[in-house]
Short mmCIF file of C-alpha atoms and ligand atoms in Angstrom, two decimals:
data_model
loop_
_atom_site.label_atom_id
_atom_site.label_comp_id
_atom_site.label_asym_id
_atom_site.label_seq_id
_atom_site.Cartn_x
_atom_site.Cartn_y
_atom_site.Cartn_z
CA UNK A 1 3.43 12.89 14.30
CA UNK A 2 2.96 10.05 11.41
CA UNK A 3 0.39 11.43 8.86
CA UNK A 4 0.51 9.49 6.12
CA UNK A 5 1.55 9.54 2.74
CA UNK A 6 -1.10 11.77 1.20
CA UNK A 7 -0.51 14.33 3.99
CA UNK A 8 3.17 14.74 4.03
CA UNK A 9 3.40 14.53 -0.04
CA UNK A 10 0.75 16.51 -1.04
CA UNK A 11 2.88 18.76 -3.31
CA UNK A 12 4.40 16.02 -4.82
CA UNK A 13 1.31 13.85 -5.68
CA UNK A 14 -1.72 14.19 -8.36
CA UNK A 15 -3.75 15.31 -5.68
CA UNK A 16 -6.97 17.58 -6.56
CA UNK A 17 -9.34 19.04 -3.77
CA UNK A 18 -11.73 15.97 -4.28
CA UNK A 19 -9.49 13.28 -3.63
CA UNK A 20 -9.81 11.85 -0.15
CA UNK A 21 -6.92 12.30 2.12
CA UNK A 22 -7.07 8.94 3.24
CA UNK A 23 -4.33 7.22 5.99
CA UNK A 24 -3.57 4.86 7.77
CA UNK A 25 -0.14 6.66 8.43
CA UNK A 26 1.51 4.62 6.17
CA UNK A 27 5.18 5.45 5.36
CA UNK A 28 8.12 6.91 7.46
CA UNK A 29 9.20 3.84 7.95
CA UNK A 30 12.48 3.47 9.60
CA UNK A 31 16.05 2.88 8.25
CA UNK A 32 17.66 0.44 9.98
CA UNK A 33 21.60 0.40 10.25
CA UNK A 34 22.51 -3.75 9.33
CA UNK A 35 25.65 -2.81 11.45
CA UNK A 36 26.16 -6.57 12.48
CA UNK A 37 25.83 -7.70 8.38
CA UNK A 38 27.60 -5.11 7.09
CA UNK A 39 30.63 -5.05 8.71
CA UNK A 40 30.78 -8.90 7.21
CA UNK A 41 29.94 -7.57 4.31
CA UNK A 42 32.76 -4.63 4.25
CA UNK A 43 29.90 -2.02 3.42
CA UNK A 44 27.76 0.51 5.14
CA UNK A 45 24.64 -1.21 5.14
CA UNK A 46 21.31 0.13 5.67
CA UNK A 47 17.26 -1.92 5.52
CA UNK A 48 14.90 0.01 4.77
CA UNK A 49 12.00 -1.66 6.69
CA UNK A 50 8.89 -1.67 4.74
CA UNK A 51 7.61 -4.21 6.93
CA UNK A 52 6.54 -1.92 9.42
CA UNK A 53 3.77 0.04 7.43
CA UNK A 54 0.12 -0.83 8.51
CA UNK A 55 -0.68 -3.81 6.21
CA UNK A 56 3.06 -4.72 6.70
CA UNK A 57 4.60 -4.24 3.21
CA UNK A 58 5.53 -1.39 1.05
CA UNK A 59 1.96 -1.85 -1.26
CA UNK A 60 0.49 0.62 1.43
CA UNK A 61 2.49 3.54 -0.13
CA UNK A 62 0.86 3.92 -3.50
CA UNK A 63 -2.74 1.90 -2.84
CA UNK A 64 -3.47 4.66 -0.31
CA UNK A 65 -3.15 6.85 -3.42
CA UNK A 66 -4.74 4.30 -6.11
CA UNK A 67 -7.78 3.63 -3.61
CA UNK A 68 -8.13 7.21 -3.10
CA UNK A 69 -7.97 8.54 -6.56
CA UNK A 70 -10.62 5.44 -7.34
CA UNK A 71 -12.84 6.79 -4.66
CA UNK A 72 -12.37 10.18 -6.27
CA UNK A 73 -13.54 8.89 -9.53
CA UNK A 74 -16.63 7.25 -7.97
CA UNK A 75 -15.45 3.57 -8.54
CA UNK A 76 -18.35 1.32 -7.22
CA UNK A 77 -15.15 -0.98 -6.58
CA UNK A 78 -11.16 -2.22 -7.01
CA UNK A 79 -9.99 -5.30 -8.10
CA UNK A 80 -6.39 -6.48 -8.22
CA UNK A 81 -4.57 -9.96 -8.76
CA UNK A 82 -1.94 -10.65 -6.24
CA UNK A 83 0.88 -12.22 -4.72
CA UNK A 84 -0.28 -11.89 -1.49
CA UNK A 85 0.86 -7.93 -0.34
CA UNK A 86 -0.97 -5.88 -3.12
CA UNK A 87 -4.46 -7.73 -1.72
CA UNK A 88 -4.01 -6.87 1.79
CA UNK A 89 -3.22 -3.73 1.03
CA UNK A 90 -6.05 -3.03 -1.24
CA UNK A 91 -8.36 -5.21 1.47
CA UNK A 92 -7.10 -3.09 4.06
CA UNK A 93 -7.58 0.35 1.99
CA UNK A 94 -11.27 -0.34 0.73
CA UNK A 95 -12.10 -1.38 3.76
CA UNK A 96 -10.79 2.32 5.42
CA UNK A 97 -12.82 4.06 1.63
CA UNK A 98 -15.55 2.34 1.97
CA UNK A 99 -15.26 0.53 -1.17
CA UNK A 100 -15.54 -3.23 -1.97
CA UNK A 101 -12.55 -5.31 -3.16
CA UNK A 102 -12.10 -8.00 -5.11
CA UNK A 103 -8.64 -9.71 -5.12
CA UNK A 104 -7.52 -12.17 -7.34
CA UNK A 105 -4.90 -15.17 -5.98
CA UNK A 106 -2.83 -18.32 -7.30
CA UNK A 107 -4.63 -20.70 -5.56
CA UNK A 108 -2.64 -22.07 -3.25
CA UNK A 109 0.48 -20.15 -3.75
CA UNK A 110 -0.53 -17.16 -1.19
CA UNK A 111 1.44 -16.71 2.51
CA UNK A 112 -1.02 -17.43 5.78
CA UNK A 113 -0.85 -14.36 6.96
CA UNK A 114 -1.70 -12.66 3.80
CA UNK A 115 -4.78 -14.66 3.60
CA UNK A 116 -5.97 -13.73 6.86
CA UNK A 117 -5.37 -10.00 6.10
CA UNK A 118 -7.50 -9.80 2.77
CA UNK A 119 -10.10 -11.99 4.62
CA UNK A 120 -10.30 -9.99 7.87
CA UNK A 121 -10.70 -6.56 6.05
CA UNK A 122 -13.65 -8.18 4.30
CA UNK A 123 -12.08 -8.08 0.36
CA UNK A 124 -13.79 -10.88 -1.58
CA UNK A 125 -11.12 -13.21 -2.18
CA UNK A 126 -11.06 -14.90 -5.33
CA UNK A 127 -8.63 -18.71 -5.75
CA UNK A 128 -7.43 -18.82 -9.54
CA UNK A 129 -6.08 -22.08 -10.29
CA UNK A 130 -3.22 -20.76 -12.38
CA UNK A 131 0.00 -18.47 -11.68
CA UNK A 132 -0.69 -14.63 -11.07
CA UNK A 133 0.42 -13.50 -14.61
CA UNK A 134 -2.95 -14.92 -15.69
CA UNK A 135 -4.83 -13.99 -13.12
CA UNK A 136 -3.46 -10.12 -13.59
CA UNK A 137 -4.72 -10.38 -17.37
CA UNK A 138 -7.73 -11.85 -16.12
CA UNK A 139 -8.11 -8.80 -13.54
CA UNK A 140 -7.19 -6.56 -16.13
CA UNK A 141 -10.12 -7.54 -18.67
CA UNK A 142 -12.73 -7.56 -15.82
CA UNK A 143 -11.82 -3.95 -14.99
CA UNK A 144 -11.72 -3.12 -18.82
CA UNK A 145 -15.20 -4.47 -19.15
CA UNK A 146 -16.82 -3.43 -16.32
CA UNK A 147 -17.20 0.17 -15.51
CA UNK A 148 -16.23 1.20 -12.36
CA UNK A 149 -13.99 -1.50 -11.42
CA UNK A 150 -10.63 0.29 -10.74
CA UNK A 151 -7.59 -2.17 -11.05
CA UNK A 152 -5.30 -1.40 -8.42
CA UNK A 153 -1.88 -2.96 -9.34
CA UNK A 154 0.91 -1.42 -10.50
CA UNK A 155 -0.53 -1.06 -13.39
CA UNK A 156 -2.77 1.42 -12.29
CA UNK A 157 0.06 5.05 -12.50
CA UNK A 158 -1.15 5.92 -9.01
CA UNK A 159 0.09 3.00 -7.20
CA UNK A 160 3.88 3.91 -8.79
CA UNK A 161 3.36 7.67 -7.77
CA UNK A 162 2.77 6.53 -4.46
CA UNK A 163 5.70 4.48 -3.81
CA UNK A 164 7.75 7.40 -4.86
CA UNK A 165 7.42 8.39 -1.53
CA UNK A 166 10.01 5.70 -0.11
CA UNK A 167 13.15 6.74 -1.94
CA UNK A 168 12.22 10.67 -1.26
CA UNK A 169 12.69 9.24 3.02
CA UNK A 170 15.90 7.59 1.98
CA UNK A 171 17.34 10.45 0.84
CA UNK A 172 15.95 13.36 3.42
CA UNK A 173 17.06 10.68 6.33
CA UNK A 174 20.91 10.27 4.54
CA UNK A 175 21.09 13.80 3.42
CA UNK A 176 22.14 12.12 0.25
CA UNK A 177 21.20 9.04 -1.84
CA UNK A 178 23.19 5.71 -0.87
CA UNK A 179 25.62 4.29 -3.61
CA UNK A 180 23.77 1.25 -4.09
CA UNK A 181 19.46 0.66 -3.46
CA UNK A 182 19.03 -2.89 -3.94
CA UNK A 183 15.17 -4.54 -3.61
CA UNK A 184 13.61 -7.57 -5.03
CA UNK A 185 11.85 -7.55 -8.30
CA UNK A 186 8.52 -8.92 -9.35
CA UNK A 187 6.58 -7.56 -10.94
CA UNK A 188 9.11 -4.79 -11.03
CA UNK A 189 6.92 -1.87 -9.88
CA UNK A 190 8.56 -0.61 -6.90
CA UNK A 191 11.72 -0.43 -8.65
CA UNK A 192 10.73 1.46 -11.17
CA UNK A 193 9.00 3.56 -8.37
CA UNK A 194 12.71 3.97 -6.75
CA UNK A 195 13.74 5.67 -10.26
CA UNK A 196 10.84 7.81 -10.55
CA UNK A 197 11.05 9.19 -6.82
CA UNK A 198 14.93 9.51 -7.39
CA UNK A 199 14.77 11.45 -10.49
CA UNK A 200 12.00 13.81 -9.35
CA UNK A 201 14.40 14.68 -6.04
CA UNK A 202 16.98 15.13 -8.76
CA UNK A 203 15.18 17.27 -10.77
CA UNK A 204 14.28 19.72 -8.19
CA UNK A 205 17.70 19.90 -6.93
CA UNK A 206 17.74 17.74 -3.64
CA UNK A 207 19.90 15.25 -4.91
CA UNK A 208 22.38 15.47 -7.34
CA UNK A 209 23.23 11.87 -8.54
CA UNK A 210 20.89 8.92 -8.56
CA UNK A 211 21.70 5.80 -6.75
CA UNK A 212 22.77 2.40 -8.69
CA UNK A 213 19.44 0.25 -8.80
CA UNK A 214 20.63 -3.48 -8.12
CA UNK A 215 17.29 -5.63 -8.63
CA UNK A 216 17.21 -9.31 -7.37
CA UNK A 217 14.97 -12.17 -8.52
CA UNK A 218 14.78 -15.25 -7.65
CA UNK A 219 16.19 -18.09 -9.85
CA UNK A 220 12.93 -19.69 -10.96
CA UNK A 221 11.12 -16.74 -11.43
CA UNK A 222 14.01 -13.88 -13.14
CA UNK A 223 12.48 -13.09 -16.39
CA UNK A 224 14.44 -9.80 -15.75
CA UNK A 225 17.37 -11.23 -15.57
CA UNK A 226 17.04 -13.54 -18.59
CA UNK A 227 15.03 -10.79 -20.93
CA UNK A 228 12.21 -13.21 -21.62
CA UNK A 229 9.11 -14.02 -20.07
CA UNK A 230 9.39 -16.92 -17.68
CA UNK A 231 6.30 -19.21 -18.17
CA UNK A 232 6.16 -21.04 -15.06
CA UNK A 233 7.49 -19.20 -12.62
CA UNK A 234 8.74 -20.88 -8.96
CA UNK A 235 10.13 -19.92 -5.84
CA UNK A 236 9.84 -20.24 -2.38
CA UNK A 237 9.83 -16.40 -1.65
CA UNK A 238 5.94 -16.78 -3.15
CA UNK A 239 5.92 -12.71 -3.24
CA UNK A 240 7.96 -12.43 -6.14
CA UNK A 241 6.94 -15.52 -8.05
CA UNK A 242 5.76 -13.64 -10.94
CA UNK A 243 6.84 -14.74 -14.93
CA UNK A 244 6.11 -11.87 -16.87
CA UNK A 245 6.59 -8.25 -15.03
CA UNK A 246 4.25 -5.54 -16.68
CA UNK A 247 6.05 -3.14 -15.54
CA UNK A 248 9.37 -4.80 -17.35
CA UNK A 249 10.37 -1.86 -19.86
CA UNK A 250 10.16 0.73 -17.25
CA UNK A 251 12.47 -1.90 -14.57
CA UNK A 252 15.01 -2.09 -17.89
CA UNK A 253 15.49 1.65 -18.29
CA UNK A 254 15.85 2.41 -14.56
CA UNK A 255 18.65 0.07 -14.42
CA UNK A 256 20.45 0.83 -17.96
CA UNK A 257 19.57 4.75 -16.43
CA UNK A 258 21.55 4.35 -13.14
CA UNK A 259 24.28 2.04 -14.09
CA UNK A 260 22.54 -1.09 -11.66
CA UNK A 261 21.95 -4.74 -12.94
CA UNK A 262 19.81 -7.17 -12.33
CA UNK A 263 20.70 -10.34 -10.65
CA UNK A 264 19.04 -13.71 -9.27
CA UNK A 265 19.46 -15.61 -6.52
CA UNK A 266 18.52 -19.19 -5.49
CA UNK A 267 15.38 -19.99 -3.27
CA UNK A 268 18.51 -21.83 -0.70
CA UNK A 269 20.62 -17.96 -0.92
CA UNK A 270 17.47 -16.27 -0.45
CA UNK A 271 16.34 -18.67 2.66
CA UNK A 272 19.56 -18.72 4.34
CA UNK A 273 19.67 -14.27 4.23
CA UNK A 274 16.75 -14.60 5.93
CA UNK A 275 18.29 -16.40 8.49
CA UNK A 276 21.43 -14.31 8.61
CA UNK A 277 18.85 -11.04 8.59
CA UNK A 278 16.98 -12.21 11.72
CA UNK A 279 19.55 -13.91 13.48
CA UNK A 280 22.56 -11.63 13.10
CA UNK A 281 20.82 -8.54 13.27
CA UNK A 282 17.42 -9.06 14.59
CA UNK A 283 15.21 -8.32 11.68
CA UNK A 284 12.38 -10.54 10.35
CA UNK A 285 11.49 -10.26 6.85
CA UNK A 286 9.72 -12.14 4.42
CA UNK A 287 11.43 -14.63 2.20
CA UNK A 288 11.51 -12.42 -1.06
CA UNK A 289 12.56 -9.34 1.01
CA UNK A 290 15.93 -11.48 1.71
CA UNK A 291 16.63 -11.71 -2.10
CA UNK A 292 18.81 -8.52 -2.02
CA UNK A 293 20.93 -9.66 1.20
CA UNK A 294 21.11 -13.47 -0.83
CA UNK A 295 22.69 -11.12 -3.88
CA UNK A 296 24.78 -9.01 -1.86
CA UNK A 297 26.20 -12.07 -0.29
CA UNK A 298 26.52 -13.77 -3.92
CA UNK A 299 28.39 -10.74 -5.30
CA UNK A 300 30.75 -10.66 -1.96
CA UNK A 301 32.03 -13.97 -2.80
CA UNK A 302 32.39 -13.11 -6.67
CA UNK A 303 34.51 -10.30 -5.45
CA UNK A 304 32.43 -7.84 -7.19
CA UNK A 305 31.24 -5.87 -4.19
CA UNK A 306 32.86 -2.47 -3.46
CA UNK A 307 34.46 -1.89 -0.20
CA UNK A 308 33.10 0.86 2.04
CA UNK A 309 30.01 1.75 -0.37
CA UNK A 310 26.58 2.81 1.47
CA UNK A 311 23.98 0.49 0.53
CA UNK A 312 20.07 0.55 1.09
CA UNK A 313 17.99 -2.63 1.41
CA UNK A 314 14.90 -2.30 1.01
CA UNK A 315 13.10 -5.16 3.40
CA UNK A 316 9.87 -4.96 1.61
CA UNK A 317 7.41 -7.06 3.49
CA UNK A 318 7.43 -8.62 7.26
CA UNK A 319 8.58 -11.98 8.17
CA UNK A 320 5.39 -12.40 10.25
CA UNK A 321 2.97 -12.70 7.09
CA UNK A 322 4.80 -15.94 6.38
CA UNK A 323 5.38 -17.84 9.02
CA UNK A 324 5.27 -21.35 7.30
CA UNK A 325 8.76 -20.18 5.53
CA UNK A 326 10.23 -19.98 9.35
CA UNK A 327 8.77 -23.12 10.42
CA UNK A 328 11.41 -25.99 11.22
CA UNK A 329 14.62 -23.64 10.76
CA UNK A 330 16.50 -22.38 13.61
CA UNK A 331 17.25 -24.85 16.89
CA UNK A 332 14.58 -26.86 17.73
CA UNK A 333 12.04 -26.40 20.32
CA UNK A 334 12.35 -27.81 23.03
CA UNK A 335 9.47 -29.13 25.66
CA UNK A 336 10.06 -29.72 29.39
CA UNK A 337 7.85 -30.40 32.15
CA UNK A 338 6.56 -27.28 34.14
CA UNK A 339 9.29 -27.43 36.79
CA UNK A 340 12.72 -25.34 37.61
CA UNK A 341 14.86 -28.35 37.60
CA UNK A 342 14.28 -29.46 33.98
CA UNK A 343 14.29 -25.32 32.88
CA UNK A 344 17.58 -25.34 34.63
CA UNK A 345 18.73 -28.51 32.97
CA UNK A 346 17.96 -26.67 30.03
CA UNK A 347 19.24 -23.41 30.60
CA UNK A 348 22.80 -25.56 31.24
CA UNK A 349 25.19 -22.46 32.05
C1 LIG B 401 7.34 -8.45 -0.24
O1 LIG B 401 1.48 -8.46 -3.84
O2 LIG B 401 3.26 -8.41 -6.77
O3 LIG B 401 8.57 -5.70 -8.33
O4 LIG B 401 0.80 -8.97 -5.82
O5 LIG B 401 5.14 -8.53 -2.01
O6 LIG B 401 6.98 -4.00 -7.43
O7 LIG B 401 6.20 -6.29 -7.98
C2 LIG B 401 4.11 -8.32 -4.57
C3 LIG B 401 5.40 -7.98 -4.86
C4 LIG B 401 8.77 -7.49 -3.47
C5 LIG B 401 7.99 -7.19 -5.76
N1 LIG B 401 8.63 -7.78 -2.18
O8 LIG B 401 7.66 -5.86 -6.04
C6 LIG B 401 1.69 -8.62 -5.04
C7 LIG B 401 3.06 -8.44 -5.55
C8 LIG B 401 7.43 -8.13 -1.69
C9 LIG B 401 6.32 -8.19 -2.53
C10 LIG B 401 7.72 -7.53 -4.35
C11 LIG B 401 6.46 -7.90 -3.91
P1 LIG B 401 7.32 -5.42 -7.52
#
C-alpha cells in the first residue's frame, strides 16, 4: 500500500518524534518504459512520471516534508513564490496541516489548472506584476521579517531532502542507476535533489556509480546554460521560466560531479516532444516536462547520443494542469450532427 513519503523514508529524512507524519501518499510514482520513443531514439528509455503524485508534479515530494517540519516548528503560516507547481503543492499541503498559505505568482504567467489548484485548496493567492525571480526575493524578505512565516521553496533544505526520495525509486525499481537522468531545470532544485538522493544511495552502498545529470532549459530562460543570470526570462513551458536559479551553485557541482551538461532547447523542440510524448507513446506532460525529450532529440541529430544507453526522464508535472499549451495542436475537431450517417461519414474506413 502507498504511504507516503514521510512513511516509507523515515530513516532517511530529518524526522524527530514531533514532526507530523503527514501524506497524501505522495511518491512511488511509476516508471514508465518510452518503448515507442526510444527505439527511435536507439536508447533504453524510461519517464519517470511525476505527474501522477496528488497535486500532479514532483513539488509534493519535499513540501510534504517542508510543510511538516513548519508545522513542527509552530509556523502560524508558509509562503512561497511560484511558477505554478510549488503553490499547489504548498496550497494543497497547508490545506491537509492546517496551516494558511500564501503563494506568490507572475501575474499572468501561471497555467489554468495551477490556478484552480492553489485556489481550490484555499491558499491566498497573491498576482505580482513582475517575473518570479522578484517575487521569490520578495517572498523571501516577508518570511525574513515576519516570524513564523516559513518559506517553502527550494530554498527552504527540507523541500531538497524531500525530493531525494525520487532518485532513491529509480534506483530500487532498476536495481541500478540509469546511465543518463535527464529533467528540466528552473530553478534547479530538483536536480540538485537527484545528486543528493544519488550520492546518499552511494554512500551507503546501494549504488555504486552515480548517473550522468543532463539538465535542459529552455532557450529564453537557460541562465544555466549561459552562466549568467537571465533578466527577462521567456518561454512557453511557463514552469521553468525562471532567470536566476537560487539553487544555481549546487545545479553546477552536480553536473561538473557526474560528468552531465546542461543544455537548452527551443520553446518549438520543447512543444513538438510534447507532441511526440503523448502521441507516440501515450503520455501527457506539461510543456517544460518535454524539455528533456526536446534535448534528447537535439543531441540525436548532433550525433552525440550513445547507442543502447538506459536513460531516465523525469516527466515532472502533468499535461492536464496546462491545457491552453494543447489547445489548437493535434487534428482538428470535428462537429457532426447527432446521427450515424454523418459519424459514419466520419469514421470513413
Ligand atoms: C513541471 O513551481 O519553480 O529546477 O515555482 O514546475 O527544481 O525549479 C517549478 C519548477 C520542472 C523545475 N518541471 O524544477 C515552481 C517551480 C516543472 C516545474 C521545474 C518546475 P526546479
Amino acid at each position: 500500500m502507498k504511504k507516503g513519503i514521510l512513511h516509507t523514508y523515515e530513516k532517511f529524512l530529518p524526522l524527530t518524534e514531533k514532526t507530523p507524519l503527514l501524506s497524501l501518499c505522495e511518491g512511488d510514482t511509476p516508471l514508465i518504459p518510452l518503448g515507442n520513443i526510444g527505439r527511435e531514439l536507439g536508447v533504453e528509455l524510461y519517464g519517470k512520471f511525476e505527474g501522477l503524485n496528488p497535486t500532479g508534479s514532483f513539488k509534493d515530494r519535499g513540501m510534504v516534508l517542508a510543510v511538516a517540519k513548519a508545522a513542527e516548528e509552530g509556523a502560524k503560516a508558509v509562503v512561497c513564490a511560484s511558477t505554478g507547481n510549488t503553490s499547489a503543492s504548498a496550497a494543497a499541503y497547508g490545506a491537509l496541516a492546517g496551516i494558511p498559505c500564501f503563494t506568490l505568482l507572475p501575474a499572468g504567467k501561471v497555467a489554468s489548472g495551477k490556478l484552480a489548484q492553489a485556489v481550490i485548496h484555499g491558499a491566498r493567492v497573491v498576482a505580482v506584476r513582475g517575473n518570479f525571480d522578484e517575487a521569490l526575493e520578495m517572498a523571501r524578505t516577508a518570511s525574513r521579517e515576519k516570524g513564523r512565516l516559513a518559506i517553502v521553496n527550494s530554498v527552504n533544505p527540507y523541500r531538497l531532502f524531500g525530493q531525494r526520495s525520487a532518485a532513491w525509486e529509480i534506483c530500487d525499481e532498476l536495481g541500478s542507476p540509469p546511465d543518463w537522468l535527464t529533467l528540466p531545470v528552473g530553478n534547479a532544485g530538483n536536480i540538485s535533489a537527484y545528486c543528493a538522493g544519488f550520492e546518499f544511495y552511494r554512500e551507503i552502498g546501494r549504488i555504486s556509480r552515480l548517473p550522468r545529470l543532463i539538465g535542459v532549459q529552455a532557450e529564453g530562460a537557460a541562465p544555466m546554460v549561459k552562466g549568467a543570470p537571465v533578466d527577462n526570462p521567456e518561454t512557453v513551458a511557463t514552469a521553468i521560466r525562471i532567470g536566476r536559479p537560487v539553487n544555481a551553485s549546487l545545479a553546477r557541482r552536480a553536473v561538473e560531479l557526474t560528468n552531465g551538461q546542461f543544455l537548452s532547447v527551443s520553446d518549438e523542440e520543447i512543444l513538438e516532444a510534447q507532441g511526440i510524448l503523448a502521441s507516440k507513446n501515450g503520455i501527457f506532460a506539461e510543456p517544460a516536462s518535454c524539455a528533456p525529450l526536446a534535448g534528447l532529440y537535439r543531441l540525436k541529430k548532433m550525433d552525440k547520443l550513445p547507442a543502447v544507453i538506459r536513460i531516465v526522464m523525469v516527466l515532472t508535472g502533468n499535461g492536464l494542469k496546462d491545457p491552453d499549451a494543447a489547445k489548437g495542436r493535434g487534428e482538428a475537431l470535428v462537429e457532426i450532427d447527432g446521427t450515424t450517417e454523418a459519424l459514419l461519414e466520419v469514421l470513413g474506413l
